[in-house]
Short mmCIF file of C-alpha atoms and ligand atoms in Angstrom, two decimals:
data_model
loop_
_atom_site.label_atom_id
_atom_site.label_comp_id
_atom_site.label_asym_id
_atom_site.label_seq_id
_atom_site.Cartn_x
_atom_site.Cartn_y
_atom_site.Cartn_z
CA MET A 1 70.74 118.89 106.29
CA ARG A 2 71.18 115.21 107.01
CA HIS A 3 69.80 112.59 104.61
CA PRO A 4 68.92 109.47 106.45
CA VAL A 5 69.19 106.23 104.52
CA THR A 6 66.46 103.77 104.38
CA LYS A 7 68.27 100.82 102.88
CA SER A 8 71.41 98.90 103.44
CA LEU A 9 73.99 99.80 100.84
CA ARG A 10 76.72 97.59 99.26
CA VAL A 11 79.88 99.64 99.32
CA LEU A 12 83.24 99.02 97.69
CA VAL A 13 86.02 100.45 99.90
CA THR A 14 89.37 100.71 98.07
CA GLY A 15 92.21 100.97 100.63
CA GLY A 16 89.86 99.56 103.10
CA ALA A 17 92.59 97.59 104.99
CA GLY A 18 94.41 100.69 105.93
CA PHE A 19 94.48 102.93 109.04
CA ILE A 20 91.54 105.09 107.86
CA GLY A 21 89.98 102.33 105.75
CA THR A 22 89.28 99.93 108.57
CA ASN A 23 87.60 102.65 110.47
CA VAL A 24 85.46 103.51 107.51
CA VAL A 25 84.54 99.84 107.05
CA SER A 26 83.83 99.50 110.74
CA GLU A 27 81.42 102.42 110.68
CA LEU A 28 79.63 101.26 107.49
CA VAL A 29 79.18 97.84 108.86
CA ALA A 30 77.89 99.23 112.15
CA ARG A 31 75.27 101.12 110.22
CA GLY A 32 74.05 97.95 108.47
CA HIS A 33 75.88 98.27 105.18
CA THR A 34 77.87 95.46 103.53
CA THR A 35 81.38 96.18 102.26
CA THR A 36 83.93 94.84 99.70
CA VAL A 37 87.42 95.88 100.53
CA LEU A 38 89.93 96.14 97.70
CA ASP A 39 93.47 96.64 99.11
CA SER A 40 96.88 95.87 97.65
CA LEU A 41 98.32 95.52 101.22
CA ARG A 42 101.35 97.35 99.93
CA PRO A 43 104.41 96.14 101.86
CA ASP A 44 105.71 99.66 102.78
CA VAL A 45 102.52 100.21 104.68
CA HIS A 46 101.53 96.63 105.69
CA THR A 47 105.01 95.56 106.90
CA ASP A 48 103.57 92.33 108.42
CA GLY A 49 102.19 91.26 105.06
CA GLY A 50 98.67 92.42 106.02
CA GLU A 51 98.18 90.14 108.96
CA ALA A 52 97.05 92.82 111.44
CA ALA A 53 94.77 94.43 108.84
CA ARG A 54 93.09 91.05 108.05
CA ALA A 55 92.53 90.43 111.70
CA ARG A 56 91.01 93.86 112.15
CA LEU A 57 88.64 93.35 109.27
CA HIS A 58 87.75 89.90 110.59
CA GLU A 59 86.92 91.39 113.95
CA ILE A 60 84.65 94.03 112.40
CA ALA A 61 82.79 91.36 110.46
CA ALA A 62 82.40 89.21 113.53
CA ARG A 63 80.71 92.05 115.46
CA SER A 64 78.10 92.48 112.68
CA PRO A 65 74.71 90.76 112.48
CA ALA A 66 75.72 89.18 109.15
CA PRO A 67 79.39 88.16 109.65
CA ASP A 68 79.68 86.22 106.44
CA ARG A 69 78.49 89.11 104.24
CA ALA A 70 79.67 92.22 106.17
CA VAL A 71 83.31 92.45 104.88
CA ASN A 72 84.80 90.72 101.80
CA LEU A 73 88.52 91.34 101.21
CA ALA A 74 89.89 91.31 97.68
CA VAL A 75 93.70 91.71 97.51
CA GLY A 76 94.48 93.73 94.44
CA ASP A 77 95.50 97.07 93.02
CA ALA A 78 93.07 99.96 92.29
CA ARG A 79 94.92 100.46 89.00
CA ASP A 80 93.76 97.05 87.78
CA LEU A 81 90.73 97.88 85.60
CA GLY A 82 89.62 94.34 85.28
CA VAL A 83 89.46 93.76 89.01
CA VAL A 84 87.84 97.05 89.95
CA THR A 85 85.24 96.62 87.14
CA ARG A 86 84.34 93.25 88.47
CA LEU A 87 84.02 94.55 92.06
CA CYS A 88 82.04 97.62 91.01
CA GLY A 89 79.39 95.31 89.34
CA ASP A 90 78.22 94.21 92.81
CA VAL A 91 78.05 97.55 94.68
CA ASP A 92 75.96 100.70 95.03
CA VAL A 93 78.56 103.13 96.19
CA VAL A 94 82.41 103.35 95.81
CA VAL A 95 84.51 104.86 98.68
CA HIS A 96 87.99 105.38 97.25
CA LEU A 97 90.80 105.56 99.83
CA ALA A 98 93.52 103.54 98.15
CA ALA A 99 96.41 106.02 97.82
CA LYS A 100 99.99 106.67 98.66
CA VAL A 101 99.89 109.02 101.65
CA GLY A 102 102.25 111.39 103.46
CA LEU A 103 104.23 114.27 102.04
CA GLY A 104 106.72 112.33 100.02
CA LEU A 105 110.31 111.42 100.79
CA ASP A 106 111.95 113.06 97.86
CA ILE A 107 111.54 113.60 94.15
CA ASP A 108 112.19 109.91 93.44
CA ASP A 109 108.62 109.29 94.74
CA ILE A 110 107.01 111.58 92.23
CA ASP A 111 105.91 108.90 89.62
CA ASP A 112 104.76 106.46 92.32
CA TYR A 113 102.53 109.18 93.79
CA VAL A 114 101.02 110.07 90.46
CA SER A 115 100.53 106.45 89.47
CA SER A 116 99.13 105.33 92.83
CA ASN A 117 96.88 108.31 93.41
CA ASP A 118 95.82 109.65 89.98
CA LEU A 119 96.02 106.62 87.74
CA GLY A 120 94.41 104.75 90.58
CA THR A 121 91.51 107.22 90.81
CA ALA A 122 91.07 107.46 87.06
CA THR A 123 90.88 103.61 86.86
CA VAL A 124 88.32 103.44 89.72
CA LEU A 125 86.25 106.18 88.09
CA ARG A 126 86.28 104.42 84.72
CA ALA A 127 85.25 101.13 86.30
CA ALA A 128 82.53 102.85 88.36
CA ALA A 129 81.10 104.53 85.22
CA ARG A 130 81.04 101.24 83.39
CA ALA A 131 79.15 99.69 86.25
CA GLY A 132 76.65 102.55 86.39
CA ILE A 133 77.65 103.56 89.90
CA THR A 134 75.84 106.83 90.93
CA ARG A 135 77.88 107.75 94.04
CA PHE A 136 81.59 108.12 94.61
CA VAL A 137 83.28 109.32 97.82
CA GLN A 138 87.04 109.83 98.11
CA ALA A 139 89.66 110.97 100.51
CA SER A 140 91.32 114.33 99.74
CA SER A 141 93.36 116.38 102.10
CA MET A 142 93.80 119.85 103.63
CA VAL A 143 97.13 119.98 101.82
CA VAL A 144 95.21 121.02 98.66
CA TYR A 145 95.12 124.56 100.06
CA GLY A 146 98.83 124.96 100.48
CA GLU A 147 99.75 127.62 103.03
CA GLY A 148 96.04 128.51 103.75
CA HIS A 149 94.44 131.69 104.76
CA TYR A 150 96.54 134.57 106.19
CA THR A 151 95.99 138.17 107.20
CA CYS A 152 98.45 140.98 107.56
CA ASP A 153 97.60 143.75 110.02
CA ASP A 154 98.39 146.38 107.35
CA HIS A 155 97.63 144.60 104.11
CA GLY A 156 94.61 142.43 104.87
CA VAL A 157 94.26 138.93 103.44
CA VAL A 158 97.46 138.07 101.49
CA PRO A 159 99.17 134.97 99.99
CA PRO A 160 102.09 134.35 102.42
CA ALA A 161 105.63 134.54 100.97
CA PRO A 162 107.51 131.26 101.21
CA ARG A 163 109.37 130.64 104.49
CA THR A 164 112.97 130.92 103.52
CA ARG A 165 115.76 128.80 105.16
CA ASP A 166 117.29 132.07 106.45
CA TRP A 167 114.10 133.08 108.24
CA LEU A 168 113.61 129.69 109.71
CA GLU A 169 117.24 129.52 110.96
CA GLN A 170 116.61 132.82 112.76
CA GLY A 171 113.57 131.28 114.49
CA ARG A 172 111.10 133.32 112.49
CA PHE A 173 108.56 130.63 111.81
CA ASP A 174 105.36 132.49 110.84
CA PRO A 175 105.21 133.13 107.11
CA PRO A 176 105.83 136.76 106.21
CA CYS A 177 103.52 139.15 104.42
CA PRO A 178 104.61 139.32 100.70
CA VAL A 179 104.34 143.19 100.82
CA CYS A 180 105.90 144.29 104.17
CA ALA A 181 107.51 140.99 105.41
CA GLU A 182 105.81 141.31 108.84
CA PRO A 183 104.57 137.99 110.34
CA LEU A 184 100.99 137.06 109.36
CA THR A 185 98.02 135.74 111.40
CA ALA A 186 96.58 132.35 110.35
CA GLY A 187 92.77 132.07 109.76
CA LEU A 188 90.33 129.33 108.93
CA VAL A 189 90.28 128.18 105.38
CA SER A 190 86.80 127.53 103.68
CA GLU A 191 86.10 125.30 100.79
CA HIS A 192 85.90 128.47 98.57
CA ALA A 193 89.67 129.07 98.93
CA LEU A 194 91.81 128.60 95.82
CA LEU A 195 93.65 125.31 95.61
CA ASP A 196 97.45 125.82 95.91
CA PRO A 197 99.15 122.44 96.05
CA ARG A 198 102.87 122.79 97.19
CA ASN A 199 104.16 119.17 97.04
CA THR A 200 103.68 116.03 94.95
CA TYR A 201 101.16 114.50 97.29
CA ALA A 202 99.13 117.64 97.31
CA VAL A 203 99.18 117.84 93.51
CA THR A 204 97.87 114.28 93.24
CA LYS A 205 95.03 115.08 95.62
CA VAL A 206 93.93 118.13 93.61
CA ALA A 207 94.03 115.96 90.49
CA GLN A 208 91.92 113.33 92.20
CA GLU A 209 89.35 115.98 93.00
CA GLN A 210 89.32 117.32 89.55
CA LEU A 211 88.98 113.83 88.01
CA ALA A 212 86.02 113.18 90.28
CA SER A 213 84.50 116.45 89.22
CA VAL A 214 84.84 115.66 85.48
CA TRP A 215 83.47 112.08 86.12
CA SER A 216 80.45 113.54 87.88
CA ARG A 217 79.74 116.07 85.10
CA GLU A 218 80.12 113.46 82.42
CA THR A 219 78.17 110.62 84.05
CA GLY A 220 75.56 112.67 85.96
CA ALA A 221 76.60 110.69 89.10
CA SER A 222 77.51 112.42 92.33
CA ALA A 223 81.02 112.61 93.87
CA VAL A 224 82.23 113.82 97.30
CA SER A 225 85.87 114.67 98.20
CA LEU A 226 86.55 114.82 101.90
CA ARG A 227 89.48 117.08 102.66
CA LEU A 228 90.88 115.57 105.78
CA HIS A 229 92.79 117.31 108.49
CA ASN A 230 95.50 115.49 110.49
CA VAL A 231 94.05 112.16 111.35
CA TYR A 232 95.28 110.23 114.36
CA GLY A 233 94.11 107.28 116.44
CA PRO A 234 94.85 103.73 117.44
CA ASN A 235 96.94 101.73 115.10
CA MET A 236 97.99 104.78 113.06
CA PRO A 237 101.08 104.11 110.92
CA LYS A 238 104.07 104.22 113.16
CA ASN A 239 107.40 103.02 111.77
CA THR A 240 107.05 104.10 108.31
CA PRO A 241 108.34 107.31 106.59
CA TYR A 242 104.75 108.36 106.33
CA ALA A 243 103.99 108.39 110.07
CA GLY A 244 102.21 111.55 111.42
CA VAL A 245 103.41 113.56 114.32
CA ALA A 246 101.04 112.01 116.84
CA ALA A 247 102.45 108.48 116.14
CA ILE A 248 106.01 109.85 116.20
CA PHE A 249 105.54 111.52 119.62
CA ALA A 250 103.67 108.46 121.04
CA SER A 251 106.38 106.11 119.83
CA ALA A 252 109.15 108.27 121.44
CA LEU A 253 107.23 108.38 124.70
CA ASP A 254 106.76 104.61 124.64
CA ARG A 255 110.60 104.24 124.37
CA GLY A 256 110.92 106.57 127.39
CA GLU A 257 112.11 109.49 125.20
CA ALA A 258 110.83 113.09 125.13
CA PRO A 259 108.71 114.03 122.12
CA ARG A 260 110.87 116.40 119.90
CA VAL A 261 108.76 119.41 118.91
CA PHE A 262 110.02 121.24 115.78
CA GLU A 263 110.04 125.02 115.28
CA ASP A 264 108.68 126.72 118.40
CA GLY A 265 105.78 124.23 118.83
CA GLY A 266 103.30 126.96 117.81
CA GLN A 267 102.42 125.23 114.48
CA ARG A 268 98.56 125.09 114.32
CA ARG A 269 96.87 121.84 113.29
CA ASP A 270 93.46 120.37 113.61
CA PHE A 271 93.88 116.77 114.96
CA VAL A 272 90.81 114.70 114.11
CA HIS A 273 90.21 111.25 115.48
CA VAL A 274 90.02 108.35 113.05
CA THR A 275 86.66 107.08 114.39
CA ASP A 276 85.14 110.48 113.56
CA ILE A 277 86.68 110.20 110.11
CA GLY A 278 85.07 106.74 109.70
CA ALA A 279 81.67 108.40 110.58
CA ALA A 280 82.30 111.29 108.11
CA PHE A 281 82.84 108.76 105.26
CA ALA A 282 79.75 106.80 106.23
CA VAL A 283 77.60 109.94 106.32
CA ALA A 284 78.96 111.01 102.92
CA THR A 285 78.20 107.48 101.53
CA GLU A 286 74.58 107.73 102.64
CA ALA A 287 74.05 111.37 101.66
CA ASP A 288 72.34 112.45 98.43
CA THR A 289 74.44 115.50 97.27
CA SER A 290 74.69 116.11 93.54
CA GLY A 291 77.60 116.96 91.23
CA HIS A 292 80.98 117.17 92.89
CA ARG A 293 81.11 118.53 96.39
CA ALA A 294 84.15 118.98 98.53
CA PHE A 295 84.11 119.22 102.37
CA ASN A 296 86.78 120.03 104.96
CA VAL A 297 86.74 117.41 107.72
CA GLY A 298 88.30 118.35 111.02
CA SER A 299 87.55 118.31 114.70
CA GLY A 300 86.74 122.10 114.58
CA VAL A 301 89.18 122.79 117.35
CA VAL A 302 92.67 124.17 116.60
CA HIS A 303 95.67 122.95 118.58
CA THR A 304 99.33 123.46 118.32
CA VAL A 305 101.90 120.79 117.83
CA GLY A 306 103.19 121.78 121.25
CA ASP A 307 99.73 121.15 122.77
CA LEU A 308 99.64 117.71 121.15
CA ALA A 309 103.05 116.79 122.59
CA GLN A 310 101.98 118.06 126.09
CA ALA A 311 98.75 116.07 125.92
CA LEU A 312 100.46 112.88 124.83
CA SER A 313 103.21 113.34 127.40
CA GLY A 314 100.58 113.83 130.16
CA ALA A 315 98.57 110.88 129.02
CA ARG A 316 101.61 108.59 128.92
CA GLY A 317 103.31 109.82 132.11
CA GLY A 318 106.18 111.80 130.52
CA PRO A 319 108.92 112.69 129.75
CA GLU A 320 108.13 116.35 129.01
CA PRO A 321 108.36 117.47 125.38
CA VAL A 322 111.51 119.20 124.13
CA VAL A 323 111.16 122.11 121.73
CA THR A 324 114.09 121.84 119.36
CA GLY A 325 113.78 124.74 116.98
CA GLN A 326 114.53 122.31 114.16
CA PHE A 327 112.47 122.75 110.99
CA ARG A 328 111.60 120.87 107.81
CA LEU A 329 111.72 123.26 104.87
CA GLY A 330 108.67 121.67 103.18
CA ASP A 331 106.47 122.01 106.24
CA VAL A 332 103.46 124.26 106.18
CA ARG A 333 103.30 126.53 109.33
CA HIS A 334 99.62 126.30 110.08
CA VAL A 335 96.90 124.17 108.61
CA THR A 336 93.46 125.09 109.86
CA ALA A 337 90.15 125.03 108.04
CA SER A 338 86.47 125.44 108.85
CA SER A 339 84.55 122.24 108.98
CA GLU A 340 81.14 124.00 108.98
CA ARG A 341 80.03 123.00 105.48
CA ILE A 342 79.93 119.29 106.34
CA ALA A 343 78.11 120.12 109.51
CA ASP A 344 75.53 122.23 107.71
CA GLU A 345 75.01 120.05 104.62
CA LEU A 346 75.61 116.49 105.89
CA GLY A 347 75.03 116.83 109.59
CA TRP A 348 78.43 115.48 110.61
CA ARG A 349 80.49 116.82 113.49
CA ALA A 350 83.50 115.36 115.27
CA THR A 351 82.80 113.93 118.75
CA VAL A 352 86.19 112.88 120.13
CA SER A 353 88.25 115.61 121.95
CA LEU A 354 92.07 115.58 121.70
CA GLU A 355 92.30 114.89 125.42
CA ASP A 356 90.14 111.68 125.08
CA GLY A 357 91.72 110.71 121.78
CA VAL A 358 95.37 110.88 123.02
CA ARG A 359 94.45 108.94 126.21
CA ALA A 360 93.34 106.00 124.03
CA LEU A 361 96.16 106.18 121.46
CA THR A 362 97.37 102.59 121.35
CA PHE A 363 99.37 100.57 118.80
CA ASP A 364 99.32 96.88 117.98
C1 UD1 B 401 99.59 115.72 107.62
C2 UD1 B 401 99.63 114.44 106.84
C3 UD1 B 401 99.27 114.68 105.43
C4 UD1 B 401 97.88 115.24 105.37
C5 UD1 B 401 97.91 116.52 106.16
C6 UD1 B 401 96.46 117.12 106.21
C7 UD1 B 401 101.22 112.78 107.68
C8 UD1 B 401 102.62 112.34 107.65
N1 UD1 B 401 101.01 113.81 106.87
O1 UD1 B 401 100.61 116.57 107.18
O2 UD1 B 401 99.31 113.34 104.77
O3 UD1 B 401 97.51 115.45 104.04
O4 UD1 B 401 98.30 116.29 107.52
O5 UD1 B 401 96.44 118.21 106.94
O6 UD1 B 401 100.38 112.22 108.33
N2 UD1 B 401 106.62 117.73 113.82
C9 UD1 B 401 107.36 117.77 114.99
N3 UD1 B 401 108.13 116.67 115.38
C10 UD1 B 401 108.27 115.58 114.71
C11 UD1 B 401 107.54 115.48 113.44
C12 UD1 B 401 106.74 116.48 113.03
O7 UD1 B 401 107.28 118.76 115.68
O8 UD1 B 401 108.97 114.64 115.15
C13 UD1 B 401 105.77 118.80 113.37
C14 UD1 B 401 106.02 119.13 111.88
O9 UD1 B 401 107.07 120.08 111.89
C15 UD1 B 401 104.66 119.78 111.51
C16 UD1 B 401 103.70 119.02 112.41
O10 UD1 B 401 104.47 118.33 113.35
O11 UD1 B 401 104.66 121.15 111.87
C17 UD1 B 401 102.81 118.04 111.69
O12 UD1 B 401 103.63 117.14 110.92
P1 UD1 B 401 103.01 115.84 110.22
O13 UD1 B 401 102.42 114.94 111.19
O14 UD1 B 401 104.15 115.28 109.44
O15 UD1 B 401 101.79 116.34 109.31
P2 UD1 B 401 101.43 117.48 108.25
O16 UD1 B 401 102.61 117.97 107.61
O17 UD1 B 401 100.52 118.39 108.98
#
């Protein structure tokens, strides 16, 4: 059920200068809300010092009926209790996106992930409670489910055994049944599935959700965690270690090189367009759920990484993708979930198809 809003909300968007954040701000502003963006413009993400992000926020404000009030940018860190408390004092809802994303480079990143994501969330929640905020919406991720939902022909639904280096080197990419070692079939994960984080980033996302849940119980306010599938779209991070596969393939094509598809290209993902993600956050901001509620957010259509490479190569006029058989030991084979709960409860559905989305995949 959808809950239409009747008034304009004042929304604090942490991480609002980022790839997803600017799209959330844009959608909120288009719906008549005003935003305060808190962003640290971290140099490993904003390699130009934040110039492009500032320009984007400026454009969003200029398009709104109240350009001087639509977007206010505060440069600062979500872990700074004083700053966040001050900003929370002037808003109705907090949308928390400020986080270190990606799957992590190596174990040297572990403390920065925990600090950025979990200390950041705890600080924002404390400030929001102090300010009497009654609604908190945050970005979580499909990685909270780990390997996801798998079925064996003989043994039914089973937790997949880890993909060993030996198996992968033999080109056996689908995770095996823990009982008979036969390949498993991937299914759609629902929000009822157990959380099973398998890397540092995933652990911090689970902790973020649990912190929001505790906050909601203790304050009586409502919290929403949106578990995002693979987000892509214009201006997605490109030349950083945290770039997603769509940006990696598009950059290769723009250099005249073939996209290099790992494994056999059969890895299943749900690629969801960033403008749809902006709308999902806006809908969650306006909704009136209670307690802590988590929602999977995807396009609802499963594609393989090979499909994505083909679609991008077609849209950019080649070259054809190359399937390399290479693998990354930390990669999950398939990540596919059902996004029906958010459709049923908040009335949100994705609208951009992969074909249309890749056609318009541009970078600054
Ligand atoms: C992505 C996000 C993660 C998010 C998750 C949600 C990034 C970097 N990671 O993880 O933050 O929480 O979705 O579902 O955005 N691949 C190739 N060729 C390449 C690079 C990658 O074939 O050059 C393959 C990988 O082996 C993998 C797939 O593409 O199977 C996706 O990789 P990636 O874009 O890094 O994302 P996820 O691991 O799905």
